[in-house]
mmCIF file of C-alpha atoms in Angstrom:
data_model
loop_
_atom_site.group_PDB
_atom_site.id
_atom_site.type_symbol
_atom_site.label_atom_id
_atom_site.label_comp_id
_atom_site.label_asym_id
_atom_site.label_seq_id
_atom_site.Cartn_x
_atom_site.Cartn_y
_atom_site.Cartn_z
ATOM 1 C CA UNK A 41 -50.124 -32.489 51.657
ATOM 2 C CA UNK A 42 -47.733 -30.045 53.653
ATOM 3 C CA UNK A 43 -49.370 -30.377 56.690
ATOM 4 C CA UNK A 44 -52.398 -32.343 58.440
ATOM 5 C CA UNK A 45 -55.715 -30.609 56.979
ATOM 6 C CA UNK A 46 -58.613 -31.311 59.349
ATOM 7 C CA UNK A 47 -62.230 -30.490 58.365
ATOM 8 C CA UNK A 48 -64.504 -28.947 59.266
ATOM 9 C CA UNK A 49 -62.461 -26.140 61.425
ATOM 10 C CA UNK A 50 -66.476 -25.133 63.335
ATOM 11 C CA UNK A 51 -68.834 -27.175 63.688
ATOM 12 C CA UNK A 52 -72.454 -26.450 65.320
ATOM 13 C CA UNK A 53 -74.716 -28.677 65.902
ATOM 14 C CA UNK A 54 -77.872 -29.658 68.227
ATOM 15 C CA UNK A 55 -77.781 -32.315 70.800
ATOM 16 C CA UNK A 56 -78.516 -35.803 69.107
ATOM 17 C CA UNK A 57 -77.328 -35.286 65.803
ATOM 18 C CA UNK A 58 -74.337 -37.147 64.845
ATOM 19 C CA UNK A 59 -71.397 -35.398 63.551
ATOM 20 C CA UNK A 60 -68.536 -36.589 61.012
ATOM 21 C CA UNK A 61 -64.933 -35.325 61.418
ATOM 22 C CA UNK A 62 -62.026 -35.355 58.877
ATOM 23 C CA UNK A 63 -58.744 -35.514 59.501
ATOM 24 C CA UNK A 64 -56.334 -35.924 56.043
ATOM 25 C CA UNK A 65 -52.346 -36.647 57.694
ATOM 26 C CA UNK A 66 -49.530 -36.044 55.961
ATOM 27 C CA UNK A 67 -48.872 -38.148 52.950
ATOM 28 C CA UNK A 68 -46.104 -41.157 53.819
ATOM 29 C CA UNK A 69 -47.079 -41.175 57.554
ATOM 30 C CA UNK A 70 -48.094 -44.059 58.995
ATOM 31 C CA UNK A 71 -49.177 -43.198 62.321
ATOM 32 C CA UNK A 72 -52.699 -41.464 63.268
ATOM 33 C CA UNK A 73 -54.018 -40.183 66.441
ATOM 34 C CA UNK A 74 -57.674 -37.926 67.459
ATOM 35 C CA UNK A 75 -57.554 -36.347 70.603
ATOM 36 C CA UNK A 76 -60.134 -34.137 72.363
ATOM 37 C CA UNK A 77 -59.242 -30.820 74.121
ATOM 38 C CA UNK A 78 -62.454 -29.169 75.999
ATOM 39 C CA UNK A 79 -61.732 -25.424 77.052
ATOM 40 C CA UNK A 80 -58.917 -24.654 79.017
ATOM 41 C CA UNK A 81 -57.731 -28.336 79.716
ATOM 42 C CA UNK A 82 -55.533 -30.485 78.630
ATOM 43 C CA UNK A 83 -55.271 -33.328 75.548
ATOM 44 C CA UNK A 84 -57.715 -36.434 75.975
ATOM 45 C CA UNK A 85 -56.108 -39.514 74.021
ATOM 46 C CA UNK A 86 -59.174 -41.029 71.499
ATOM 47 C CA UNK A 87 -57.625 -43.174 69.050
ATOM 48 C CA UNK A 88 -54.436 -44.825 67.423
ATOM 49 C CA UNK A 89 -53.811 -45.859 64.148
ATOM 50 C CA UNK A 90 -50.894 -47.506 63.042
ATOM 51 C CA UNK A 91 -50.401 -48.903 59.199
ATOM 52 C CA UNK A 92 -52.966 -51.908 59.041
ATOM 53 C CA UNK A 93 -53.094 -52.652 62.314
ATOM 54 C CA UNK A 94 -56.011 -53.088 64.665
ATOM 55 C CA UNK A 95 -56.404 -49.568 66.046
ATOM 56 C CA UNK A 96 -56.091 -49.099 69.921
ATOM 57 C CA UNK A 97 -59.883 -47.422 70.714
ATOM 58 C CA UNK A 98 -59.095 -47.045 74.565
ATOM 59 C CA UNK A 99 -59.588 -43.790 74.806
ATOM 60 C CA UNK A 100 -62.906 -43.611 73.105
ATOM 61 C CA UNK A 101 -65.114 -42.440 75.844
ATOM 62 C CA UNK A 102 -68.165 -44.080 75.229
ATOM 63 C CA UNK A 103 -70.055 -46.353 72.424
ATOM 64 C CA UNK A 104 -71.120 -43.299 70.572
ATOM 65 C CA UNK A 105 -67.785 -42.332 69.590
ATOM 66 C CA UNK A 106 -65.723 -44.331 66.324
ATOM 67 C CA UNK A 107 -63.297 -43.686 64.015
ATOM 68 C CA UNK A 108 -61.874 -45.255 60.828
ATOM 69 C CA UNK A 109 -59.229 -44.813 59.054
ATOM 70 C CA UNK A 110 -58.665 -46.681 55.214
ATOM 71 C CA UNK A 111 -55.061 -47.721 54.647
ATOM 72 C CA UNK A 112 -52.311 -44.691 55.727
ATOM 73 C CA UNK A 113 -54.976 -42.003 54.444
ATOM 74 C CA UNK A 114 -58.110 -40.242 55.592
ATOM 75 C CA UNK A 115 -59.582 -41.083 58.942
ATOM 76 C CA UNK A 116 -63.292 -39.752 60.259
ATOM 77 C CA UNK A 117 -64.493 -39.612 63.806
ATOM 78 C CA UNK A 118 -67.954 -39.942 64.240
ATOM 79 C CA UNK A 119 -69.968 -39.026 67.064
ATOM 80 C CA UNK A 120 -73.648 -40.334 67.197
ATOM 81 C CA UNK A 121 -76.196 -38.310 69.240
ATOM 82 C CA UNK A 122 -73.723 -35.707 70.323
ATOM 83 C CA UNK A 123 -74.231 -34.197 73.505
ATOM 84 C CA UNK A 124 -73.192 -31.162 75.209
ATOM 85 C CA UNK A 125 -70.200 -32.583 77.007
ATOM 86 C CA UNK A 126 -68.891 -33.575 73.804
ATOM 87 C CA UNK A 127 -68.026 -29.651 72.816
ATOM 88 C CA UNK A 128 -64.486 -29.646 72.424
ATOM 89 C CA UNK A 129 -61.891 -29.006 69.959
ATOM 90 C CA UNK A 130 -61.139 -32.266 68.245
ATOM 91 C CA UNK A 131 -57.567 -32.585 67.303
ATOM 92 C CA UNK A 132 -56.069 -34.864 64.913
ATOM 93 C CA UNK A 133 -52.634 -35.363 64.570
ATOM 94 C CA UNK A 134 -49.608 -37.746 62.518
ATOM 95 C CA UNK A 135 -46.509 -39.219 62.914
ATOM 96 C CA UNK A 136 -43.889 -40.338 60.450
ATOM 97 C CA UNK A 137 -42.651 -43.378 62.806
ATOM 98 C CA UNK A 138 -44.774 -45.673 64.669
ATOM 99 C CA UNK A 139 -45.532 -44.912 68.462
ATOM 100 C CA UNK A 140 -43.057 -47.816 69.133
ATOM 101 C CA UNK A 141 -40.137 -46.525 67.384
ATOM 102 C CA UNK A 142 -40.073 -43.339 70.908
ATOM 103 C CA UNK A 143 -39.277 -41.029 68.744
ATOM 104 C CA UNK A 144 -42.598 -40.370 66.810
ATOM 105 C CA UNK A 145 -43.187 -36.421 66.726
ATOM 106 C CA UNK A 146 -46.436 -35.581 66.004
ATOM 107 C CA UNK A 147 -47.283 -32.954 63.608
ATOM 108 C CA UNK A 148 -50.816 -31.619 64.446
ATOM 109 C CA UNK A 149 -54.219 -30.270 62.738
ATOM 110 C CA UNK A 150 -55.332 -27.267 63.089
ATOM 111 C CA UNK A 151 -58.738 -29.001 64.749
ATOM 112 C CA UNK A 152 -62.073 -28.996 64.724
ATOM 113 C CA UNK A 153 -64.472 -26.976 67.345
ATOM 114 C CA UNK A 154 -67.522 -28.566 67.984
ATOM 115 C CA UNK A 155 -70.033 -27.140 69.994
ATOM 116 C CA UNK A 156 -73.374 -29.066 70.663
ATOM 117 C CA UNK A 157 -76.133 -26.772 71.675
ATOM 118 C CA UNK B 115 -50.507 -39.317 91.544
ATOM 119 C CA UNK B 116 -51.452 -38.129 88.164
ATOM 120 C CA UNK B 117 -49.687 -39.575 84.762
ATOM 121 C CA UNK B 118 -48.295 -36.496 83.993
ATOM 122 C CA UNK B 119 -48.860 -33.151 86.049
ATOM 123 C CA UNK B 120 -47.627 -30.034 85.498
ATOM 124 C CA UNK B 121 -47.765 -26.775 87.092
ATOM 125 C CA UNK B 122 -50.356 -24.968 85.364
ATOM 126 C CA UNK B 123 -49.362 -21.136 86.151
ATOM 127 C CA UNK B 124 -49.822 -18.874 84.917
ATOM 128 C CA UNK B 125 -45.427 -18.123 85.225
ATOM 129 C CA UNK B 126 -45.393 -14.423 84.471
ATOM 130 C CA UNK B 127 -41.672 -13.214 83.618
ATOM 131 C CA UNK B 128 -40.356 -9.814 82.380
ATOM 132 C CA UNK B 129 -38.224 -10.052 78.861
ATOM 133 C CA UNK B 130 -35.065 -11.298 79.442
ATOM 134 C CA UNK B 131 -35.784 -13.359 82.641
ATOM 135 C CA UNK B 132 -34.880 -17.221 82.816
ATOM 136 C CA UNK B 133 -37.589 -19.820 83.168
ATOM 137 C CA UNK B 134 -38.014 -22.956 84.260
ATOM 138 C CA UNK B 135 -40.826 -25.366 84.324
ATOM 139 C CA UNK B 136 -40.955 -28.937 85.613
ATOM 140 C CA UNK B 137 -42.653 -32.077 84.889
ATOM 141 C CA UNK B 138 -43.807 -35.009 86.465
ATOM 142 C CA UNK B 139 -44.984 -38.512 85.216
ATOM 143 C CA UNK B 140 -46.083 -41.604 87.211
ATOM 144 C CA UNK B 141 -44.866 -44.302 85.086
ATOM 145 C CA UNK B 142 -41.301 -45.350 85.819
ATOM 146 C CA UNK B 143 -41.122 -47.428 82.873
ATOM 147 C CA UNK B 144 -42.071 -44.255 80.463
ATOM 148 C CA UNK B 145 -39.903 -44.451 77.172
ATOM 149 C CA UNK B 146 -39.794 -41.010 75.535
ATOM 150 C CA UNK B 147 -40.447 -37.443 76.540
ATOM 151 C CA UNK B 148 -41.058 -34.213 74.834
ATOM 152 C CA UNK B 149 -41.963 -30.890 75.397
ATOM 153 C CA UNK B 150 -44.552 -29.117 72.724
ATOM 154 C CA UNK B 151 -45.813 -25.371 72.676
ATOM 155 C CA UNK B 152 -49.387 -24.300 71.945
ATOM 156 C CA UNK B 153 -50.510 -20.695 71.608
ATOM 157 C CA UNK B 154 -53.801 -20.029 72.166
ATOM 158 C CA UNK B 155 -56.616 -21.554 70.501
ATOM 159 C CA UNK B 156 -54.038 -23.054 68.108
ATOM 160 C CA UNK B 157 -52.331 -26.522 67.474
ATOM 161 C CA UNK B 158 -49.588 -27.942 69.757
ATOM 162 C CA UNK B 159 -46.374 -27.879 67.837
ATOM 163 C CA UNK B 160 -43.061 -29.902 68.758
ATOM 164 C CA UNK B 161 -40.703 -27.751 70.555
ATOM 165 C CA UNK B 162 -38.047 -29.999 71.450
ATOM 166 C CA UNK B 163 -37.695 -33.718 72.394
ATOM 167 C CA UNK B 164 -36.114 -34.849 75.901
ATOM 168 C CA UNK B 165 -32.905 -36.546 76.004
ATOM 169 C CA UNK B 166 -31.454 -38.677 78.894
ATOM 170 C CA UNK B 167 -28.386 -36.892 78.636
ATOM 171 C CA UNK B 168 -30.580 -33.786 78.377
ATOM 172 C CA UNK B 169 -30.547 -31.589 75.335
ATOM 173 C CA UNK B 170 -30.299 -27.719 74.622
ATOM 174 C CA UNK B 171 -31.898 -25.686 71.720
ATOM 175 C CA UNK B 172 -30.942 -21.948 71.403
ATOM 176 C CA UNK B 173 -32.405 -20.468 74.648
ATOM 177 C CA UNK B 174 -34.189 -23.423 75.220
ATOM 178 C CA UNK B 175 -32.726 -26.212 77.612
ATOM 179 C CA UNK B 176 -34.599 -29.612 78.463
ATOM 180 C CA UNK B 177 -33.705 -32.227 81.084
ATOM 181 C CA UNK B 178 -34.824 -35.480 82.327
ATOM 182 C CA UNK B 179 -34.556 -37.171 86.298
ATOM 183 C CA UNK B 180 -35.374 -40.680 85.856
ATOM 184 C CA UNK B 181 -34.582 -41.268 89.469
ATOM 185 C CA UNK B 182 -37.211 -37.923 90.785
ATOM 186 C CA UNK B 183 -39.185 -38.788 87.150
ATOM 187 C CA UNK B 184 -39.543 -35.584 86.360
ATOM 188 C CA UNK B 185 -38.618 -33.474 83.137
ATOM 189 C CA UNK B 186 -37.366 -29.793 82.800
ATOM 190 C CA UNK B 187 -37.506 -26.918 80.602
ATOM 191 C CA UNK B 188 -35.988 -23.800 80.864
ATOM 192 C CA UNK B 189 -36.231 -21.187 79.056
ATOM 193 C CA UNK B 190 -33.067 -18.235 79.344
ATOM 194 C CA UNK B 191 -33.426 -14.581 77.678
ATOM 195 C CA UNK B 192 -37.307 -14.526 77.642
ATOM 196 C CA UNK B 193 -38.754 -13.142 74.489
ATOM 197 C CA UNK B 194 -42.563 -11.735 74.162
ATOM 198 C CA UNK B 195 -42.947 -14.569 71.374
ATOM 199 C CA UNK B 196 -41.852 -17.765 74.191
ATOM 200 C CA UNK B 197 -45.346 -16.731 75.495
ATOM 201 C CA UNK B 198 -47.453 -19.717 75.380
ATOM 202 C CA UNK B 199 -48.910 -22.832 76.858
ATOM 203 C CA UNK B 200 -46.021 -25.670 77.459
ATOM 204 C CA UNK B 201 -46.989 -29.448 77.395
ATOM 205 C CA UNK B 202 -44.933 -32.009 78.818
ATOM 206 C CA UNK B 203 -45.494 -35.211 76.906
ATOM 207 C CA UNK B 204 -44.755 -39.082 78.454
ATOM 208 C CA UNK B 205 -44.643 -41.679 76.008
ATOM 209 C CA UNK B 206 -45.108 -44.983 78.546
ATOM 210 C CA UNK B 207 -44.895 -48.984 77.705
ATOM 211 C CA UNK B 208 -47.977 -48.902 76.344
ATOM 212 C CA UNK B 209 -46.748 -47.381 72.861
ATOM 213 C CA UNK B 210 -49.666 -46.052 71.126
ATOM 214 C CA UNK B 211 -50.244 -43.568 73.706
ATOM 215 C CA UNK B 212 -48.635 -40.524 74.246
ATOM 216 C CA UNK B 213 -49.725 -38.706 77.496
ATOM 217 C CA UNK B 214 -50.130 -34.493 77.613
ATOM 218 C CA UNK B 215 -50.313 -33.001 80.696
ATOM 219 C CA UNK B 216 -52.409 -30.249 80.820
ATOM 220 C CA UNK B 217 -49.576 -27.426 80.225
ATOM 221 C CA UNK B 218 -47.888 -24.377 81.861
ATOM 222 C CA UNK B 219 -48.820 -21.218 80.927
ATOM 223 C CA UNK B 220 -45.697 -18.376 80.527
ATOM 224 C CA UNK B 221 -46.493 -14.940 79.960
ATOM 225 C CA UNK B 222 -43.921 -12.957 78.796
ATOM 226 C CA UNK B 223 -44.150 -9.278 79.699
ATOM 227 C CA UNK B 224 -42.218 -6.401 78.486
#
């Protein structure tokens, strides 16, 4: 597509229920980050993917938190058993060149606000 | 010291004024730097990357220190539309992550 379509844009949802995220990158690129911005701070790093490579998790928070991507396409994050500190606007973005090239600009989703009540 | 910390503001500048914000990062053997814009309760966007020679776009100028490690952006002839939040990003040795700090806010005024 033209740009990185992330879905759904709102998301409410009550404390323990697990939530699904979509993030669809731009066809041809290769590279595929989720980050977390809670209100008024900055971006939280989550999750790299990078062609078939292993992905690099280390900024997954805790166990309740994955993501998956098939191939160069669609990734989900999952939460399981959301909780309140996990309201935040979940952003995915994606990059034509690898993170190793330095010069990967990252085009970004629009996001995805969750808010656990 | 922080990976990357920026002066949060808010800067609040008349149109017309000139505007600089700096950067700092913690990681001496950071690769690649850029600066991105994000209005509120929207997306970052790219605004320009940051060359070691330093770099200028239009009104918009960025530098980088490796010796201070810090990165600069200013902005010259403010216009109501250059209001936004600025993010300094630090791309270190570990590749896969890129590092925001948590912005600069610039409100333009008329």
């Amino acid at each position: 597509g033209a740009g990185v379509s992330q879905s759904p844009s709102n998301k409410v949802t009550e404390k323990g229920k697990d939530v699904e995220l979509r993030c669809d990158p731009i066809s041809g690129h290769t590279a595929l980050y989720w980050y977390r911005q809670r209100l008024g701070q900055g971006l939280e790093f989550l999750i790299y993917f990078q062609g078939n490579s292993a992905p690099d998790k280390s900024g997954l928070p805790s166990d309740r938190f994955s993501a998956e991507r098939t191939g160069e396409s669609v990734s989900t994050l999952t939460i399981q058993r959301t909780q309140q500190e996990d309201s935040a606007v979940y952003l995915c973005a994606s990059s034509l060149l690898p993170a190793s090239s330095g010069a990967n600009v990252l085009t970004f989703g629009a996001g995805s606000r969750l808010t656990v009540l | 010291r922080k990976e990357v910390e920026q002066d949060p503001g808010p800067f609040n500048v008349p149109e017309g004024a000139t505007v600089a914000f700096n950067c700092t990062y913690s990681n001496s053997a950071s690769q690649s730097f850029f600066w991105y814009r994000q209005d509120c309760r929207k997306e970052p966007k790219l605004l320009m990357s940051v060359y070691s020679s330093g770099n200028e776009d239009g009104r918009f100028t960025a530098q980088l220190n490796r010796a201070s490690q810090y990165i600069s952006l200013l902005i010259r002839d403010s216009k109501l539309s250059d209001s936004a939040t600025y993010l300094c990003v630090v791309m270190g040795s570990g590749y896969s992550t890129l590092t925001f700090g948590k912005g600069t806010m610039l409100l333009v005024s008329p």
